[in-house]
Coordinates of C-alpha atoms and ligand atoms in Angstrom, one line a residue:
X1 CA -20.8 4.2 -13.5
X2 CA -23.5 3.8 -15.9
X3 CA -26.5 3.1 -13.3
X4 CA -26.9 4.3 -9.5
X5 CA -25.6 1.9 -7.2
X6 CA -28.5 3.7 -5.1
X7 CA -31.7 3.8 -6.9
X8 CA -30.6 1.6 -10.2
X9 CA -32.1 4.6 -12.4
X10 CA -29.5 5.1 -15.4
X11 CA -29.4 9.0 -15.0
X12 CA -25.9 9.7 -13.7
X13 CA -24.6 12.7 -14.5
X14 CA -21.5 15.0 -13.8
X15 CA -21.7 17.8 -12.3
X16 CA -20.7 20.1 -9.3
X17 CA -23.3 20.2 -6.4
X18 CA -24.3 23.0 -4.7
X19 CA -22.2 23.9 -2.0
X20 CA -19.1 22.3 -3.9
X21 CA -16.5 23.0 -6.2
X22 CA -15.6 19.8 -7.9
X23 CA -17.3 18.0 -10.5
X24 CA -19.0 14.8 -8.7
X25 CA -21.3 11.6 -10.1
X26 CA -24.5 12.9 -9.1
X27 CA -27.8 10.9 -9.9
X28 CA -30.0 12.7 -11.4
X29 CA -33.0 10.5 -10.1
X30 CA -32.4 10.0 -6.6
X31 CA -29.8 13.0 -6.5
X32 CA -27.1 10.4 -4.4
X33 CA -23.8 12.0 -5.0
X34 CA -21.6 9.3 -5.4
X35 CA -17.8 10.5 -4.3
X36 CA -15.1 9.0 -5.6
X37 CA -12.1 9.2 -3.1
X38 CA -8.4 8.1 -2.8
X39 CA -7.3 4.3 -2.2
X40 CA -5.2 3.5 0.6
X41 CA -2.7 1.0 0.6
X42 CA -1.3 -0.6 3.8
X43 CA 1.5 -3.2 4.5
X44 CA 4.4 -3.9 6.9
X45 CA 8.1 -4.3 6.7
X46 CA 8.3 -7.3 8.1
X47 CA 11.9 -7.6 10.3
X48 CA 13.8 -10.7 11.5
X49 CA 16.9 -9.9 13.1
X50 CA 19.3 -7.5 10.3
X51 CA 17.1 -9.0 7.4
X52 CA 13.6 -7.5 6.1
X53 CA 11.0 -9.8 4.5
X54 CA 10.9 -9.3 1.0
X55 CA 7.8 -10.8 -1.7
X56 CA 8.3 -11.2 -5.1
X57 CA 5.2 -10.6 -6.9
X58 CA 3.4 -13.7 -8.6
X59 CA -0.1 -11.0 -10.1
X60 CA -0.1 -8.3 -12.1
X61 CA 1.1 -4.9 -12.3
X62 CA 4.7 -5.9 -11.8
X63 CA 4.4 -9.6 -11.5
X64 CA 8.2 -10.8 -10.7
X65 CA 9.4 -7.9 -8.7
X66 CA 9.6 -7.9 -5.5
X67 CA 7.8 -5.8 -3.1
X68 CA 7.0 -4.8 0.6
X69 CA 3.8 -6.8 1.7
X70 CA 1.5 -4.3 1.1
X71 CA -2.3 -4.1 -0.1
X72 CA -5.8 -2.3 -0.5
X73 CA -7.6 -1.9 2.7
X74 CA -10.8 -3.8 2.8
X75 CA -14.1 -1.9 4.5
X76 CA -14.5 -2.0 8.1
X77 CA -10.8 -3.1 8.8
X78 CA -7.9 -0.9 10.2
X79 CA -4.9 0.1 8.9
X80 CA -2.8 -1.8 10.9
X81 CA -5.2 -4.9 10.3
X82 CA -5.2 -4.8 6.8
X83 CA -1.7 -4.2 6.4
X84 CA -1.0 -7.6 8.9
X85 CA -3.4 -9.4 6.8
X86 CA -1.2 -8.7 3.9
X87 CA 1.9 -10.3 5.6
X88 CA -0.2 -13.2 5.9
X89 CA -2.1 -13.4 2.6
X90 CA 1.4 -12.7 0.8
X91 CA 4.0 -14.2 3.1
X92 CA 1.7 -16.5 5.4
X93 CA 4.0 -14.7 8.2
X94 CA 2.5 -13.1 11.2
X95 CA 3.9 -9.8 12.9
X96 CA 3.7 -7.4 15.9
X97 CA 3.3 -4.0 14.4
X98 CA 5.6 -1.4 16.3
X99 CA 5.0 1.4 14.5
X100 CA 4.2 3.5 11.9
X101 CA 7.4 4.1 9.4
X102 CA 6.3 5.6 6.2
X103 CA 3.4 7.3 4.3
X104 CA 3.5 7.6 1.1
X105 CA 1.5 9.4 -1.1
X106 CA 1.0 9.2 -5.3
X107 CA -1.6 11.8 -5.6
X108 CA -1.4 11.5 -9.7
X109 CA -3.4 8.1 -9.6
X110 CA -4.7 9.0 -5.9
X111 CA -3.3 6.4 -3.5
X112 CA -1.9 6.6 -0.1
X113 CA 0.7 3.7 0.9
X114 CA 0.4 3.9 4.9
X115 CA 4.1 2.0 5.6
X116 CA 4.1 0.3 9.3
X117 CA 7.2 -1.6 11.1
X118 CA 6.4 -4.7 12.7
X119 CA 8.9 -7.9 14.4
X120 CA 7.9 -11.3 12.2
X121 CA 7.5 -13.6 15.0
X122 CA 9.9 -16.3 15.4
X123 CA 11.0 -15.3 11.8
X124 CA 8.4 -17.7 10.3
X125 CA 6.8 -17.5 6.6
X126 CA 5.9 -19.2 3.8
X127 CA 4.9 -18.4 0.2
X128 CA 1.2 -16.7 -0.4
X129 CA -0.9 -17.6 -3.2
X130 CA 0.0 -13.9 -4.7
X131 CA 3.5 -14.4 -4.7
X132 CA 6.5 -16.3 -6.2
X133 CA 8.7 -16.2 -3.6
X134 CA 9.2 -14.9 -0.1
X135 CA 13.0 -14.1 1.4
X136 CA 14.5 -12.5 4.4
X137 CA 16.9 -10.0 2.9
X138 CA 20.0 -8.0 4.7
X139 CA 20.3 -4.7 2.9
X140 CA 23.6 -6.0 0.9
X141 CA 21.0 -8.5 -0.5
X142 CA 17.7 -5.7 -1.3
X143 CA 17.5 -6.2 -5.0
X144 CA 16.8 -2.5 -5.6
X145 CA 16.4 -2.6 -9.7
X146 CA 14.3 -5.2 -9.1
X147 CA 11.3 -3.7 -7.1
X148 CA 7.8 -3.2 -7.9
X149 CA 6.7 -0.2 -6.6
X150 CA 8.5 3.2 -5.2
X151 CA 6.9 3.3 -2.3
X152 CA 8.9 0.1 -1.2
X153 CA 11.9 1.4 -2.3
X154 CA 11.2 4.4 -0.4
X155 CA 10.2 2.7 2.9
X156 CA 13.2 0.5 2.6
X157 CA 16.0 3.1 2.0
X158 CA 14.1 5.1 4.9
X159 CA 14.4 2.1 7.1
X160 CA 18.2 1.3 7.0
X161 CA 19.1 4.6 7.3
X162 CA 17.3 4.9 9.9
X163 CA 18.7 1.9 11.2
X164 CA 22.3 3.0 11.1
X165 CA 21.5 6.4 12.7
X166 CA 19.4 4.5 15.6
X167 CA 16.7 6.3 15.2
X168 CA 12.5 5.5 14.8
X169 CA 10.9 7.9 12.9
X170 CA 8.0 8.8 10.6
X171 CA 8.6 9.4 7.0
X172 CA 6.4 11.6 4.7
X173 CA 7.0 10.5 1.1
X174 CA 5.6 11.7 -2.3
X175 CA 5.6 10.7 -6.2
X176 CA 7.6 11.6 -7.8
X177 CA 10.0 12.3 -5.0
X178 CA 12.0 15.6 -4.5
X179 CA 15.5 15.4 -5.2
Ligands
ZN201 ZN1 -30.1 7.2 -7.8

């Protein structure tokens, strides 16, 4: 950040505020300390039936692996409504969230992934613009050396488990995960 978003004055510094103990972007003009906080990143494991919806990445990082739709949150928007927008900007498939399945945290590069269940209705999709490809999977099918991020394998290993115990629960996940 070279000039204030605030004031436009080119006189950012870092440095630790009073009353704080971490080193912030603080304008040295207008004094605006501008925080820098974690990204969170929300989607839904779409289900139809025994099969998962899967999308195979068409953008960069990880173009051509598959992943669980799954996005930054925009301002102003919820999680559950970012993470439904996802399904539709990536899999032009609409769901009914049911609940929350997974979060995920990578605090090395400071993202949450914030995991939710949800029905795809009348197990209808299509292909986004940011993917390749869009498939129901059953878990004989989950191409697991093939997926983008760890949170999805996470969430998905979670889930089936889950499944076969017949259980709904909450999962608290973390890179790189405890063995
Ligand atoms: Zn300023």
């Amino acid at each position: 950040m070279n000039f204030c978003p605030n004031c436009g004055a080119d006189r950012i510094e870092k440095i630790i505020p009073p009353d704080d103990n971490r080193l912030r972007l603080v304008c040295q003009n207008c004094q605006t300390v501008h925080y820098r906080n974690p990204k969170i990143v929300a989607g839904v494991l779409p289900i139809y039936g025994d099969k998962v919806l899967l999308c195979k990445r068409a953008i960069e990082p990880c173009k051509g692996l598959w992943n669980v739709p799954s996005g930054y949150l925009e301002n102003k928007e919820s999680a559950e409504e970012g993470a439904a927008r996802e399904v539709w900007e990536e899999a032009l498939g609409k769901v009914e969230i049911t609940g929350i399945h997974a979060v995920y945290s990578i605090a090395r590069i400071s993202q949450v992934y914030v995991h939710f269940l949800g029905n795809l209705i009348d197990g209808k999709f299509g292909i986004g613009e940011e993917s390749l490809e869009c498939k129901l999977f059953s878990e004989e099918e989950i191409p697991w050396s093939e997926m983008a991020f760890t949170s999805s394998t996470f969430t998905l290993r979670r889930y089936f488990a889950d499944r076969k115990a017949g259980v709904t629960q909450t999962h608290l996940g973390n890179y790189p995960e405890e063995k």
